[in-house]
CSV table of C-alpha atoms and ligand atoms in Angstrom, one decimal:
chain,number,residue,atom,x,y,z
E,734,UNK,CA,48.5,-30.9,-28.6
E,735,UNK,CA,48.1,-35.2,-28.2
E,736,UNK,CA,50.3,-37.3,-30.8
E,737,UNK,CA,49.8,-40.7,-32.0
E,738,UNK,CA,52.2,-42.9,-32.6
E,739,UNK,CA,51.2,-45.9,-34.3
E,740,UNK,CA,53.0,-48.8,-35.8
E,741,UNK,CA,53.4,-52.8,-35.1
E,742,UNK,CA,56.4,-52.4,-32.9
E,743,UNK,CA,56.5,-56.2,-33.4
E,744,UNK,CA,58.8,-55.6,-31.3
E,745,UNK,CA,59.6,-52.0,-30.4
E,746,UNK,CA,63.4,-51.3,-30.6
E,747,UNK,CA,65.6,-48.5,-28.9
E,748,UNK,CA,65.0,-46.8,-32.1
E,749,UNK,CA,61.3,-46.7,-31.5
E,750,UNK,CA,61.9,-46.0,-27.8
E,751,UNK,CA,64.6,-42.9,-29.0
E,752,UNK,CA,61.3,-41.5,-31.4
E,753,UNK,CA,58.8,-41.7,-28.0
E,754,UNK,CA,61.5,-39.9,-25.9
E,755,UNK,CA,61.9,-37.2,-28.4
E,756,UNK,CA,58.3,-37.0,-29.0
E,757,UNK,CA,57.6,-36.8,-25.6
E,758,UNK,CA,59.6,-33.4,-25.6
E,759,UNK,CA,58.0,-31.9,-28.7
E,760,UNK,CA,54.4,-32.8,-27.3
E,761,UNK,CA,51.9,-32.5,-24.3
E,762,UNK,CA,51.4,-36.1,-25.0
E,763,UNK,CA,52.3,-39.1,-26.8
E,764,UNK,CA,50.0,-41.9,-27.4
E,765,UNK,CA,51.7,-45.2,-28.7
E,766,UNK,CA,49.4,-47.1,-30.6
E,767,UNK,CA,50.0,-50.6,-31.3
E,768,UNK,CA,48.3,-51.8,-34.6
E,769,UNK,CA,46.1,-54.7,-34.5
E,770,UNK,CA,45.9,-56.0,-37.8
E,771,UNK,CA,44.5,-59.4,-38.5
E,772,UNK,CA,46.3,-59.8,-42.0
E,773,UNK,CA,49.5,-60.0,-40.3
E,774,UNK,CA,51.4,-62.6,-38.4
E,775,UNK,CA,53.8,-60.9,-35.5
E,776,UNK,CA,55.8,-62.7,-33.3
E,777,UNK,CA,54.2,-61.0,-30.1
E,778,UNK,CA,50.5,-60.9,-29.7
E,779,UNK,CA,49.0,-57.3,-29.4
E,780,UNK,CA,48.5,-57.7,-25.2
E,781,UNK,CA,52.4,-58.3,-25.1
E,782,UNK,CA,53.8,-55.8,-27.3
E,783,UNK,CA,51.5,-52.9,-25.5
E,784,UNK,CA,52.7,-54.7,-22.1
E,785,UNK,CA,56.7,-54.6,-23.3
E,786,UNK,CA,56.1,-50.9,-24.5
E,787,UNK,CA,54.7,-49.9,-21.0
E,788,UNK,CA,57.7,-51.5,-19.2
E,789,UNK,CA,60.1,-49.8,-21.2
E,790,UNK,CA,58.4,-46.3,-21.1
E,791,UNK,CA,57.3,-46.0,-17.8
E,792,UNK,CA,59.9,-43.2,-17.2
E,793,UNK,CA,58.1,-41.2,-19.6
E,794,UNK,CA,55.2,-39.5,-17.6
E,795,UNK,CA,53.2,-38.1,-20.9
E,796,UNK,CA,53.0,-41.0,-22.5
E,797,UNK,CA,50.3,-43.9,-22.9
E,798,UNK,CA,50.6,-47.3,-24.5
E,799,UNK,CA,46.9,-48.2,-26.4
E,800,UNK,CA,46.2,-50.6,-29.4
E,801,UNK,CA,43.7,-50.3,-32.0
E,802,UNK,CA,42.2,-51.8,-35.2
E,803,UNK,CA,41.2,-49.7,-38.0
E,804,UNK,CA,42.1,-46.4,-39.3
E,805,UNK,CA,44.8,-44.6,-37.7
E,806,UNK,CA,42.9,-41.3,-38.5
E,807,UNK,CA,39.8,-42.4,-36.9
E,808,UNK,CA,41.8,-43.6,-33.6
E,809,UNK,CA,43.3,-40.0,-33.8
E,810,UNK,CA,40.0,-38.4,-33.7
E,811,UNK,CA,38.6,-40.4,-31.1
E,812,UNK,CA,41.3,-39.3,-28.7
E,813,UNK,CA,41.6,-35.9,-30.1
E,814,UNK,CA,44.7,-36.3,-31.5
E,815,UNK,CA,46.2,-33.5,-33.9
E,816,UNK,CA,49.4,-35.4,-34.8
E,817,UNK,CA,50.4,-38.5,-35.9
E,818,UNK,CA,54.0,-39.3,-35.4
E,819,UNK,CA,56.2,-41.5,-37.6
E,820,UNK,CA,60.4,-42.1,-37.4
E,821,UNK,CA,62.3,-41.8,-40.9
E,822,UNK,CA,65.4,-44.1,-41.5
E,823,UNK,CA,66.2,-44.3,-44.8
E,824,UNK,CA,65.0,-43.2,-48.0
E,825,UNK,CA,62.8,-46.5,-48.7
E,826,UNK,CA,61.0,-45.3,-45.7
E,827,UNK,CA,60.0,-41.8,-47.0
E,828,UNK,CA,58.6,-42.8,-50.0
E,829,UNK,CA,56.0,-45.3,-48.0
E,830,UNK,CA,55.7,-42.8,-45.2
E,831,UNK,CA,55.1,-40.0,-47.5
E,832,UNK,CA,52.4,-41.8,-49.5
E,833,UNK,CA,51.2,-42.9,-46.0
E,834,UNK,CA,51.0,-39.1,-44.8
E,835,UNK,CA,49.2,-38.0,-47.8
E,836,UNK,CA,46.3,-40.8,-47.9
E,837,UNK,CA,45.7,-39.9,-44.1
E,838,UNK,CA,45.5,-36.0,-45.2
E,839,UNK,CA,42.4,-37.2,-47.5
E,840,UNK,CA,40.9,-39.1,-45.0
E,841,UNK,CA,41.2,-36.5,-41.7
E,842,UNK,CA,42.4,-33.1,-42.9
E,843,UNK,CA,42.8,-31.4,-39.4
E,844,UNK,CA,45.4,-34.3,-38.8
E,845,UNK,CA,48.8,-33.7,-39.6
E,846,UNK,CA,52.1,-36.2,-39.7
E,847,UNK,CA,55.2,-35.4,-38.2
E,848,UNK,CA,58.1,-37.1,-39.0
E,849,UNK,CA,61.4,-37.5,-36.9
E,850,UNK,CA,64.7,-38.5,-38.4
E,851,UNK,CA,65.9,-41.1,-36.8
E,852,UNK,CA,69.4,-41.0,-34.6
E,853,UNK,CA,71.9,-41.9,-36.8
E,854,UNK,CA,73.1,-45.2,-34.6
E,855,UNK,CA,69.8,-46.4,-35.3
E,856,UNK,CA,69.3,-45.4,-39.0
E,857,UNK,CA,69.8,-49.5,-39.7
E,858,UNK,CA,67.5,-50.8,-36.8
E,859,UNK,CA,64.4,-52.3,-37.7
E,860,UNK,CA,62.3,-55.1,-35.5
E,861,UNK,CA,62.8,-57.5,-38.2
E,862,UNK,CA,66.4,-57.1,-37.9
E,863,UNK,CA,66.4,-57.6,-34.3
E,864,UNK,CA,63.9,-61.2,-35.0
E,865,UNK,CA,66.6,-62.1,-37.4
E,866,UNK,CA,69.7,-61.9,-35.3
E,867,UNK,CA,67.6,-63.5,-32.4
E,868,UNK,CA,66.7,-66.2,-34.3
E,869,UNK,CA,70.5,-67.1,-34.8
E,870,UNK,CA,71.2,-66.8,-31.5
E,871,UNK,CA,73.1,-63.5,-32.0
E,872,UNK,CA,73.1,-60.6,-29.7
E,873,UNK,CA,70.3,-58.0,-29.3
E,874,UNK,CA,70.6,-56.3,-25.9
E,875,UNK,CA,72.2,-53.1,-27.7
E,876,UNK,CA,69.5,-53.1,-30.5
E,877,UNK,CA,66.2,-53.4,-27.8
E,878,UNK,CA,65.1,-52.5,-24.1
E,879,UNK,CA,66.1,-55.4,-21.6
E,880,UNK,CA,62.8,-56.4,-21.0
E,881,UNK,CA,62.2,-57.1,-24.9
E,882,UNK,CA,65.2,-58.7,-25.2
E,883,UNK,CA,64.2,-61.3,-22.5
E,884,UNK,CA,61.4,-62.1,-24.2
E,885,UNK,CA,62.8,-62.4,-27.2
E,886,UNK,CA,65.3,-64.8,-26.1
E,887,UNK,CA,62.7,-66.8,-24.1
E,888,UNK,CA,60.6,-67.0,-27.3
E,889,UNK,CA,63.4,-68.6,-29.8
E,890,UNK,CA,64.4,-71.2,-26.9
E,891,UNK,CA,61.0,-72.2,-26.4
E,892,UNK,CA,60.0,-72.5,-30.1
E,893,UNK,CA,63.3,-74.3,-30.3
E,894,UNK,CA,62.9,-76.9,-27.9
H,1615,LIG,P1,55.2,-50.1,-39.5
H,1615,LIG,O1,54.4,-49.0,-38.3
H,1615,LIG,O2,55.9,-50.0,-40.6
H,1615,LIG,O3,54.6,-51.3,-39.2
H,1615,LIG,P2,56.7,-50.1,-37.3
H,1615,LIG,O4,56.0,-50.6,-36.3
H,1615,LIG,O5,58.4,-51.0,-37.2
H,1615,LIG,O6,56.3,-50.2,-38.7
H,1615,LIG,O7,57.4,-48.4,-37.1
H,1615,LIG,C1,56.9,-47.6,-36.7
H,1615,LIG,C2,57.3,-46.2,-37.0
H,1615,LIG,O8,58.6,-45.9,-36.5
H,1615,LIG,C3,57.5,-46.0,-38.4
H,1615,LIG,O9,57.2,-44.7,-38.8
H,1615,LIG,C4,58.9,-46.4,-38.6
H,1615,LIG,O10,59.7,-45.7,-39.9
H,1615,LIG,C5,59.6,-45.7,-37.4
H,1615,LIG,N1,60.6,-46.4,-37.0
H,1615,LIG,C6,60.8,-47.6,-37.2
H,1615,LIG,N2,62.3,-47.9,-36.8
H,1615,LIG,C7,62.6,-46.7,-36.5
H,1615,LIG,C8,64.3,-46.6,-36.4
H,1615,LIG,N3,65.3,-47.1,-35.9
H,1615,LIG,N4,64.2,-45.0,-36.0
H,1615,LIG,C9,63.6,-44.1,-36.4
H,1615,LIG,N5,62.6,-44.4,-36.4
H,1615,LIG,C10,62.0,-45.6,-36.6
């Protein structure tokens, strides 16, 4: 069974990585699919986000990283994936995620959304939190993979110089 883990991953955090690692134990293959959304203005380009995720998941042999535009269910069908993997942190995630799961079900009856609950230590962690801390020079190395911390610090150093 192939599972797609779709998201913005701007940038990938240790919370995302934890979901990928645990998902990889449940499914034969995981495709981490970076959504290229022209309406959003991400910190990192789609290509950079794919590169960051590839680097920090290279130890996982059944994980592939890709990007996509359009409907997630269309992308899943194209790759013969039966599952959309999503993570849940807090109650507010649940409302949004449930609505999305129901919507996707109306678009594709055969694709199931599977939720993994966050590991407690990452329940507060989001990409936006990381960016906010880094912007003011705070520590983020306990929140994101090493290669991502390096990229973020570089970004803020360059943009402030
Ligand atoms: P979105 O897809 O809404 O743009 P993200 O790219 O940040 O959001 O997240 C992709 C998926 O990972 C979502 O299902 C989100 O709830 C989940 N996720 C984000 N951060 C964490 C975390 N710290 N622990 C578990 N799941 C998470």
